[in-house]
């Protein structure tokens, strides 16, 4: 078999879900909600089952989906978005990120990835025959060292992958940090590929800023995102790229041959989400603010050490004082079997062997979170 298979493993995040299911543990590993999307989306899905479309959509995404998405994102991102020129609908942000990396990288090109990182990015780079350069985000604040980032660009990086808000550490990049990143991108003529799937999950007083509207960044920012988290439809696999026409034209070519297109009836139904008004997003952040409060207070009561997330719906817990095993993976297996709660071993997100952390997500209904906390109280 091909050598590239030697350079990455299956996803540990998704492996944890399989193990959690096997033991019927409460699954706080792979991040997805245990509640339904808004009713208007479910109704629209039923309608799509009756009325179609059931055949291929236009490869770039349905015209209505792109129109509604461009309208919504234009307001948020404060840039002009032409639905025909600047938008590509993909099978989740997973495909969006893969398309973006393949569109800008030649074999052996270097791609900067902040560590900890969402595990797909390493595989995205490797599958594109590019070479990742990891730059640490340093706990407890998860700031990067400016000099270290500059040195990574000096190695001739073609692109940097920016997950903001960050999975797994919950960091929301500040204006000063984004200014610095964009200055380096311009100085070294590099692309920034953003993963902004948690753009609507940023906790006050933190604020989500889109790199695409920083000065001179529109032509080098490839904004990847998804409907999965925003509308609680992770299984619908709907994502997108917003970028300059030249970049989107390239991404369209890759997408055309990778997947042909996202599922037509689901694109149709998801338009009901894209058409929702401002109050939906306010309600969403309120819901997640409450879940975050519930879960973090529970961790406080148990006495576990964690890093407070500024955005997204994950929390890294430090297990160094309570882990009797050699690795975080063994700890997580034990946690599933003996405690009945699934987490992701932190080493899945760090470049260098790092067994201090496990990651929980709190995108679950209150009773699920309370039951998980009750079980976790055995840890202390
Ligand atoms: N983003 C989610 C997580 O980190 C899972 C996404 C996936 O498995 N495709 O858990």
JSON list of N, CA and C in Angstrom, two decimals, residues 64-117:
[
{"chain": "A", "resi": 64, "resn": "UNK", "atom": "N", "xyz": [-29.39, 28.76, -4.59]},
{"chain": "A", "resi": 64, "resn": "UNK", "atom": "CA", "xyz": [-30.08, 29.35, -3.44]},
{"chain": "A", "resi": 64, "resn": "UNK", "atom": "C", "xyz": [-29.22, 29.28, -2.18]},
{"chain": "A", "resi": 65, "resn": "UNK", "atom": "N", "xyz": [-28.57, 28.14, -1.98]},
{"chain": "A", "resi": 65, "resn": "UNK", "atom": "CA", "xyz": [-27.69, 27.97, -0.82]},
{"chain": "A", "resi": 65, "resn": "UNK", "atom": "C", "xyz": [-26.57, 29.02, -0.87]},
{"chain": "A", "resi": 66, "resn": "UNK", "atom": "N", "xyz": [-25.93, 29.15, -2.03]},
{"chain": "A", "resi": 66, "resn": "UNK", "atom": "CA", "xyz": [-24.81, 30.10, -2.14]},
{"chain": "A", "resi": 66, "resn": "UNK", "atom": "C", "xyz": [-25.28, 31.53, -1.97]},
{"chain": "A", "resi": 67, "resn": "UNK", "atom": "N", "xyz": [-26.48, 31.82, -2.48]},
{"chain": "A", "resi": 67, "resn": "UNK", "atom": "CA", "xyz": [-27.01, 33.19, -2.34]},
{"chain": "A", "resi": 67, "resn": "UNK", "atom": "C", "xyz": [-27.27, 33.52, -0.86]},
{"chain": "A", "resi": 68, "resn": "UNK", "atom": "N", "xyz": [-27.95, 32.60, -0.16]},
{"chain": "A", "resi": 68, "resn": "UNK", "atom": "CA", "xyz": [-28.26, 32.85, 1.25]},
{"chain": "A", "resi": 68, "resn": "UNK", "atom": "C", "xyz": [-26.99, 32.89, 2.11]},
{"chain": "A", "resi": 69, "resn": "UNK", "atom": "N", "xyz": [-26.06, 31.99, 1.80]},
{"chain": "A", "resi": 69, "resn": "UNK", "atom": "CA", "xyz": [-24.81, 31.95, 2.56]},
{"chain": "A", "resi": 69, "resn": "UNK", "atom": "C", "xyz": [-24.02, 33.25, 2.36]},
{"chain": "A", "resi": 70, "resn": "UNK", "atom": "N", "xyz": [-23.93, 33.69, 1.10]},
{"chain": "A", "resi": 70, "resn": "UNK", "atom": "CA", "xyz": [-23.18, 34.92, 0.80]},
{"chain": "A", "resi": 70, "resn": "UNK", "atom": "C", "xyz": [-23.81, 36.10, 1.55]},
{"chain": "A", "resi": 71, "resn": "UNK", "atom": "N", "xyz": [-25.13, 36.13, 1.57]},
{"chain": "A", "resi": 71, "resn": "UNK", "atom": "CA", "xyz": [-25.84, 37.23, 2.24]},
{"chain": "A", "resi": 71, "resn": "UNK", "atom": "C", "xyz": [-25.53, 37.22, 3.74]},
{"chain": "A", "resi": 72, "resn": "UNK", "atom": "N", "xyz": [-25.62, 36.05, 4.36]},
{"chain": "A", "resi": 72, "resn": "UNK", "atom": "CA", "xyz": [-25.37, 35.94, 5.80]},
{"chain": "A", "resi": 72, "resn": "UNK", "atom": "C", "xyz": [-23.92, 36.28, 6.14]},
{"chain": "A", "resi": 73, "resn": "UNK", "atom": "N", "xyz": [-22.98, 35.68, 5.40]},
{"chain": "A", "resi": 73, "resn": "UNK", "atom": "CA", "xyz": [-21.57, 35.85, 5.75]},
{"chain": "A", "resi": 73, "resn": "UNK", "atom": "C", "xyz": [-21.05, 37.25, 5.40]},
{"chain": "A", "resi": 74, "resn": "UNK", "atom": "N", "xyz": [-21.61, 37.84, 4.37]},
{"chain": "A", "resi": 74, "resn": "UNK", "atom": "CA", "xyz": [-21.20, 39.18, 3.97]},
{"chain": "A", "resi": 74, "resn": "UNK", "atom": "C", "xyz": [-21.40, 40.17, 5.12]},
{"chain": "A", "resi": 75, "resn": "UNK", "atom": "N", "xyz": [-22.55, 39.99, 5.79]},
{"chain": "A", "resi": 75, "resn": "UNK", "atom": "CA", "xyz": [-22.88, 40.87, 6.91]},
{"chain": "A", "resi": 75, "resn": "UNK", "atom": "C", "xyz": [-21.91, 40.64, 8.08]},
{"chain": "A", "resi": 76, "resn": "UNK", "atom": "N", "xyz": [-21.63, 39.37, 8.35]},
{"chain": "A", "resi": 76, "resn": "UNK", "atom": "CA", "xyz": [-20.75, 39.04, 9.48]},
{"chain": "A", "resi": 76, "resn": "UNK", "atom": "C", "xyz": [-19.30, 39.41, 9.19]},
{"chain": "A", "resi": 77, "resn": "UNK", "atom": "N", "xyz": [-18.85, 39.09, 7.98]},
{"chain": "A", "resi": 77, "resn": "UNK", "atom": "CA", "xyz": [-17.43, 39.22, 7.66]},
{"chain": "A", "resi": 77, "resn": "UNK", "atom": "C", "xyz": [-17.07, 40.60, 7.16]},
{"chain": "A", "resi": 78, "resn": "UNK", "atom": "N", "xyz": [-18.11, 41.35, 6.78]},
{"chain": "A", "resi": 78, "resn": "UNK", "atom": "CA", "xyz": [-17.90, 42.70, 6.31]},
{"chain": "A", "resi": 78, "resn": "UNK", "atom": "C", "xyz": [-16.98, 42.77, 5.08]},
{"chain": "A", "resi": 79, "resn": "UNK", "atom": "N", "xyz": [-17.20, 41.84, 4.16]},
{"chain": "A", "resi": 79, "resn": "UNK", "atom": "CA", "xyz": [-16.50, 41.87, 2.87]},
{"chain": "A", "resi": 79, "resn": "UNK", "atom": "C", "xyz": [-17.55, 41.57, 1.78]},
{"chain": "A", "resi": 80, "resn": "UNK", "atom": "N", "xyz": [-17.26, 41.94, 0.54]},
{"chain": "A", "resi": 80, "resn": "UNK", "atom": "CA", "xyz": [-18.19, 41.61, -0.54]},
{"chain": "A", "resi": 80, "resn": "UNK", "atom": "C", "xyz": [-18.05, 40.13, -0.89]},
{"chain": "A", "resi": 81, "resn": "UNK", "atom": "N", "xyz": [-19.18, 39.44, -0.95]},
{"chain": "A", "resi": 81, "resn": "UNK", "atom": "CA", "xyz": [-19.14, 38.02, -1.33]},
{"chain": "A", "resi": 81, "resn": "UNK", "atom": "C", "xyz": [-20.10, 37.80, -2.49]},
{"chain": "A", "resi": 82, "resn": "UNK", "atom": "N", "xyz": [-19.54, 37.46, -3.63]},
{"chain": "A", "resi": 82, "resn": "UNK", "atom": "CA", "xyz": [-20.36, 37.17, -4.80]},
{"chain": "A", "resi": 82, "resn": "UNK", "atom": "C", "xyz": [-20.64, 35.66, -4.81]},
{"chain": "A", "resi": 83, "resn": "UNK", "atom": "N", "xyz": [-21.94, 35.28, -4.73]},
{"chain": "A", "resi": 83, "resn": "UNK", "atom": "CA", "xyz": [-22.26, 33.84, -4.60]},
{"chain": "A", "resi": 83, "resn": "UNK", "atom": "C", "xyz": [-21.74, 33.00, -5.76]},
{"chain": "A", "resi": 84, "resn": "UNK", "atom": "N", "xyz": [-21.55, 33.60, -6.93]},
{"chain": "A", "resi": 84, "resn": "UNK", "atom": "CA", "xyz": [-21.06, 32.81, -8.07]},
{"chain": "A", "resi": 84, "resn": "UNK", "atom": "C", "xyz": [-19.54, 32.74, -8.13]},
{"chain": "A", "resi": 85, "resn": "UNK", "atom": "N", "xyz": [-18.90, 33.75, -7.56]},
{"chain": "A", "resi": 85, "resn": "UNK", "atom": "CA", "xyz": [-17.44, 33.83, -7.72]},
{"chain": "A", "resi": 85, "resn": "UNK", "atom": "C", "xyz": [-16.65, 33.48, -6.46]},
{"chain": "A", "resi": 86, "resn": "UNK", "atom": "N", "xyz": [-17.27, 33.69, -5.30]},
{"chain": "A", "resi": 86, "resn": "UNK", "atom": "CA", "xyz": [-16.50, 33.59, -4.05]},
{"chain": "A", "resi": 86, "resn": "UNK", "atom": "C", "xyz": [-16.93, 32.46, -3.12]},
{"chain": "A", "resi": 87, "resn": "UNK", "atom": "N", "xyz": [-17.85, 31.61, -3.57]},
{"chain": "A", "resi": 87, "resn": "UNK", "atom": "CA", "xyz": [-18.41, 30.59, -2.66]},
{"chain": "A", "resi": 87, "resn": "UNK", "atom": "C", "xyz": [-18.32, 29.20, -3.28]},
{"chain": "A", "resi": 88, "resn": "UNK", "atom": "N", "xyz": [-17.89, 28.24, -2.47]},
{"chain": "A", "resi": 88, "resn": "UNK", "atom": "CA", "xyz": [-17.94, 26.83, -2.88]},
{"chain": "A", "resi": 88, "resn": "UNK", "atom": "C", "xyz": [-18.55, 26.03, -1.73]},
{"chain": "A", "resi": 89, "resn": "UNK", "atom": "N", "xyz": [-19.58, 25.26, -2.03]},
{"chain": "A", "resi": 89, "resn": "UNK", "atom": "CA", "xyz": [-20.22, 24.40, -1.01]},
{"chain": "A", "resi": 89, "resn": "UNK", "atom": "C", "xyz": [-19.54, 23.03, -1.04]},
{"chain": "A", "resi": 90, "resn": "UNK", "atom": "N", "xyz": [-19.16, 22.53, 0.13]},
{"chain": "A", "resi": 90, "resn": "UNK", "atom": "CA", "xyz": [-18.39, 21.28, 0.22]},
{"chain": "A", "resi": 90, "resn": "UNK", "atom": "C", "xyz": [-19.08, 20.28, 1.14]},
{"chain": "A", "resi": 91, "resn": "UNK", "atom": "N", "xyz": [-18.54, 19.06, 1.17]},
{"chain": "A", "resi": 91, "resn": "UNK", "atom": "CA", "xyz": [-19.04, 18.04, 2.11]},
{"chain": "A", "resi": 91, "resn": "UNK", "atom": "C", "xyz": [-18.37, 18.28, 3.46]},
{"chain": "A", "resi": 92, "resn": "UNK", "atom": "N", "xyz": [-18.92, 19.16, 4.23]},
{"chain": "A", "resi": 92, "resn": "UNK", "atom": "CA", "xyz": [-18.35, 19.51, 5.53]},
{"chain": "A", "resi": 92, "resn": "UNK", "atom": "C", "xyz": [-17.13, 20.40, 5.37]},
{"chain": "A", "resi": 93, "resn": "UNK", "atom": "N", "xyz": [-16.70, 20.99, 6.50]},
{"chain": "A", "resi": 93, "resn": "UNK", "atom": "CA", "xyz": [-15.46, 21.78, 6.42]},
{"chain": "A", "resi": 93, "resn": "UNK", "atom": "C", "xyz": [-14.28, 20.84, 6.25]},
{"chain": "A", "resi": 94, "resn": "UNK", "atom": "N", "xyz": [-14.48, 19.55, 6.53]},
{"chain": "A", "resi": 94, "resn": "UNK", "atom": "CA", "xyz": [-13.42, 18.56, 6.31]},
{"chain": "A", "resi": 94, "resn": "UNK", "atom": "C", "xyz": [-12.99, 18.59, 4.85]},
{"chain": "A", "resi": 95, "resn": "UNK", "atom": "N", "xyz": [-13.96, 18.55, 3.93]},
{"chain": "A", "resi": 95, "resn": "UNK", "atom": "CA", "xyz": [-13.60, 18.62, 2.51]},
{"chain": "A", "resi": 95, "resn": "UNK", "atom": "C", "xyz": [-13.09, 20.02, 2.15]},
{"chain": "A", "resi": 96, "resn": "UNK", "atom": "N", "xyz": [-13.70, 21.04, 2.78]},
{"chain": "A", "resi": 96, "resn": "UNK", "atom": "CA", "xyz": [-13.27, 22.42, 2.48]},
{"chain": "A", "resi": 96, "resn": "UNK", "atom": "C", "xyz": [-11.78, 22.59, 2.77]},
{"chain": "A", "resi": 97, "resn": "UNK", "atom": "N", "xyz": [-11.35, 22.10, 3.94]},
{"chain": "A", "resi": 97, "resn": "UNK", "atom": "CA", "xyz": [-9.94, 22.25, 4.34]},
{"chain": "A", "resi": 97, "resn": "UNK", "atom": "C", "xyz": [-9.02, 21.47, 3.40]},
{"chain": "A", "resi": 98, "resn": "UNK", "atom": "N", "xyz": [-9.46, 20.26, 3.05]},
{"chain": "A", "resi": 98, "resn": "UNK", "atom": "CA", "xyz": [-8.66, 19.43, 2.14]},
{"chain": "A", "resi": 98, "resn": "UNK", "atom": "C", "xyz": [-8.51, 20.13, 0.79]},
{"chain": "A", "resi": 99, "resn": "UNK", "atom": "N", "xyz": [-9.63, 20.65, 0.27]},
{"chain": "A", "resi": 99, "resn": "UNK", "atom": "CA", "xyz": [-9.61, 21.38, -1.01]},
{"chain": "A", "resi": 99, "resn": "UNK", "atom": "C", "xyz": [-8.68, 22.58, -0.92]},
{"chain": "A", "resi": 100, "resn": "UNK", "atom": "N", "xyz": [-8.76, 23.31, 0.20]},
{"chain": "A", "resi": 100, "resn": "UNK", "atom": "CA", "xyz": [-7.96, 24.53, 0.35]},
{"chain": "A", "resi": 100, "resn": "UNK", "atom": "C", "xyz": [-6.47, 24.19, 0.33]},
{"chain": "A", "resi": 101, "resn": "UNK", "atom": "N", "xyz": [-6.09, 23.18, 1.10]},
{"chain": "A", "resi": 101, "resn": "UNK", "atom": "CA", "xyz": [-4.67, 22.83, 1.17]},
{"chain": "A", "resi": 101, "resn": "UNK", "atom": "C", "xyz": [-4.19, 22.33, -0.20]},
{"chain": "A", "resi": 102, "resn": "UNK", "atom": "N", "xyz": [-5.01, 21.49, -0.86]},
{"chain": "A", "resi": 102, "resn": "UNK", "atom": "CA", "xyz": [-4.61, 20.96, -2.17]},
{"chain": "A", "resi": 102, "resn": "UNK", "atom": "C", "xyz": [-4.55, 22.06, -3.23]},
{"chain": "A", "resi": 103, "resn": "UNK", "atom": "N", "xyz": [-5.37, 23.09, -3.05]},
{"chain": "A", "resi": 103, "resn": "UNK", "atom": "CA", "xyz": [-5.40, 24.17, -4.04]},
{"chain": "A", "resi": 103, "resn": "UNK", "atom": "C", "xyz": [-4.15, 25.05, -3.97]},
{"chain": "A", "resi": 104, "resn": "UNK", "atom": "N", "xyz": [-3.60, 25.23, -2.77]},
{"chain": "A", "resi": 104, "resn": "UNK", "atom": "CA", "xyz": [-2.46, 26.16, -2.68]},
{"chain": "A", "resi": 104, "resn": "UNK", "atom": "C", "xyz": [-1.10, 25.48, -2.56]},
{"chain": "A", "resi": 105, "resn": "UNK", "atom": "N", "xyz": [-1.06, 24.20, -2.19]},
{"chain": "A", "resi": 105, "resn": "UNK", "atom": "CA", "xyz": [0.24, 23.58, -1.91]},
{"chain": "A", "resi": 105, "resn": "UNK", "atom": "C", "xyz": [0.74, 22.67, -3.02]},
{"chain": "A", "resi": 106, "resn": "UNK", "atom": "N", "xyz": [1.99, 22.86, -3.37]},
{"chain": "A", "resi": 106, "resn": "UNK", "atom": "CA", "xyz": [2.70, 21.90, -4.20]},
{"chain": "A", "resi": 106, "resn": "UNK", "atom": "C", "xyz": [3.33, 20.86, -3.29]},
{"chain": "A", "resi": 107, "resn": "UNK", "atom": "N", "xyz": [3.68, 19.67, -3.84]},
{"chain": "A", "resi": 107, "resn": "UNK", "atom": "CA", "xyz": [4.38, 18.71, -3.01]},
{"chain": "A", "resi": 107, "resn": "UNK", "atom": "C", "xyz": [5.63, 19.36, -2.38]},
{"chain": "A", "resi": 108, "resn": "UNK", "atom": "N", "xyz": [5.87, 19.07, -1.13]},
{"chain": "A", "resi": 108, "resn": "UNK", "atom": "CA", "xyz": [7.01, 19.55, -0.34]},
{"chain": "A", "resi": 108, "resn": "UNK", "atom": "C", "xyz": [6.82, 20.98, 0.19]},
{"chain": "A", "resi": 109, "resn": "UNK", "atom": "N", "xyz": [5.74, 21.66, -0.20]},
{"chain": "A", "resi": 109, "resn": "UNK", "atom": "CA", "xyz": [5.48, 22.97, 0.39]},
{"chain": "A", "resi": 109, "resn": "UNK", "atom": "C", "xyz": [5.25, 22.82, 1.89]},
{"chain": "A", "resi": 110, "resn": "UNK", "atom": "N", "xyz": [5.57, 23.90, 2.62]},
{"chain": "A", "resi": 110, "resn": "UNK", "atom": "CA", "xyz": [5.41, 23.83, 4.08]},
{"chain": "A", "resi": 110, "resn": "UNK", "atom": "C", "xyz": [4.12, 24.54, 4.50]},
{"chain": "A", "resi": 111, "resn": "UNK", "atom": "N", "xyz": [3.46, 23.93, 5.47]},
{"chain": "A", "resi": 111, "resn": "UNK", "atom": "CA", "xyz": [2.21, 24.49, 6.00]},
{"chain": "A", "resi": 111, "resn": "UNK", "atom": "C", "xyz": [2.36, 24.64, 7.51]},
{"chain": "A", "resi": 112, "resn": "UNK", "atom": "N", "xyz": [2.13, 25.86, 8.00]},
{"chain": "A", "resi": 112, "resn": "UNK", "atom": "CA", "xyz": [2.26, 26.09, 9.45]},
{"chain": "A", "resi": 112, "resn": "UNK", "atom": "C", "xyz": [0.95, 25.70, 10.13]},
{"chain": "A", "resi": 113, "resn": "UNK", "atom": "N", "xyz": [1.09, 24.94, 11.20]},
{"chain": "A", "resi": 113, "resn": "UNK", "atom": "CA", "xyz": [-0.08, 24.51, 11.98]},
{"chain": "A", "resi": 113, "resn": "UNK", "atom": "C", "xyz": [0.21, 24.82, 13.45]},
{"chain": "A", "resi": 114, "resn": "UNK", "atom": "N", "xyz": [-0.69, 25.56, 14.10]},
{"chain": "A", "resi": 114, "resn": "UNK", "atom": "CA", "xyz": [-0.53, 25.79, 15.54]},
{"chain": "A", "resi": 114, "resn": "UNK", "atom": "C", "xyz": [-0.84, 24.50, 16.28]},
{"chain": "A", "resi": 115, "resn": "UNK", "atom": "N", "xyz": [-0.04, 24.22, 17.32]},
{"chain": "A", "resi": 115, "resn": "UNK", "atom": "CA", "xyz": [-0.27, 23.03, 18.12]},
{"chain": "A", "resi": 115, "resn": "UNK", "atom": "C", "xyz": [-0.59, 23.46, 19.56]},
{"chain": "A", "resi": 116, "resn": "UNK", "atom": "N", "xyz": [-1.70, 23.01, 20.19]},
{"chain": "A", "resi": 116, "resn": "UNK", "atom": "CA", "xyz": [-2.59, 21.96, 19.77]},
{"chain": "A", "resi": 116, "resn": "UNK", "atom": "C", "xyz": [-3.44, 22.34, 18.55]},
{"chain": "A", "resi": 117, "resn": "UNK", "atom": "N", "xyz": [-3.82, 21.30, 17.80]},
{"chain": "A", "resi": 117, "resn": "UNK", "atom": "CA", "xyz": [-4.55, 21.50, 16.54]},
{"chain": "A", "resi": 117, "resn": "UNK", "atom": "C", "xyz": [-5.60, 20.42, 16.36]}
]
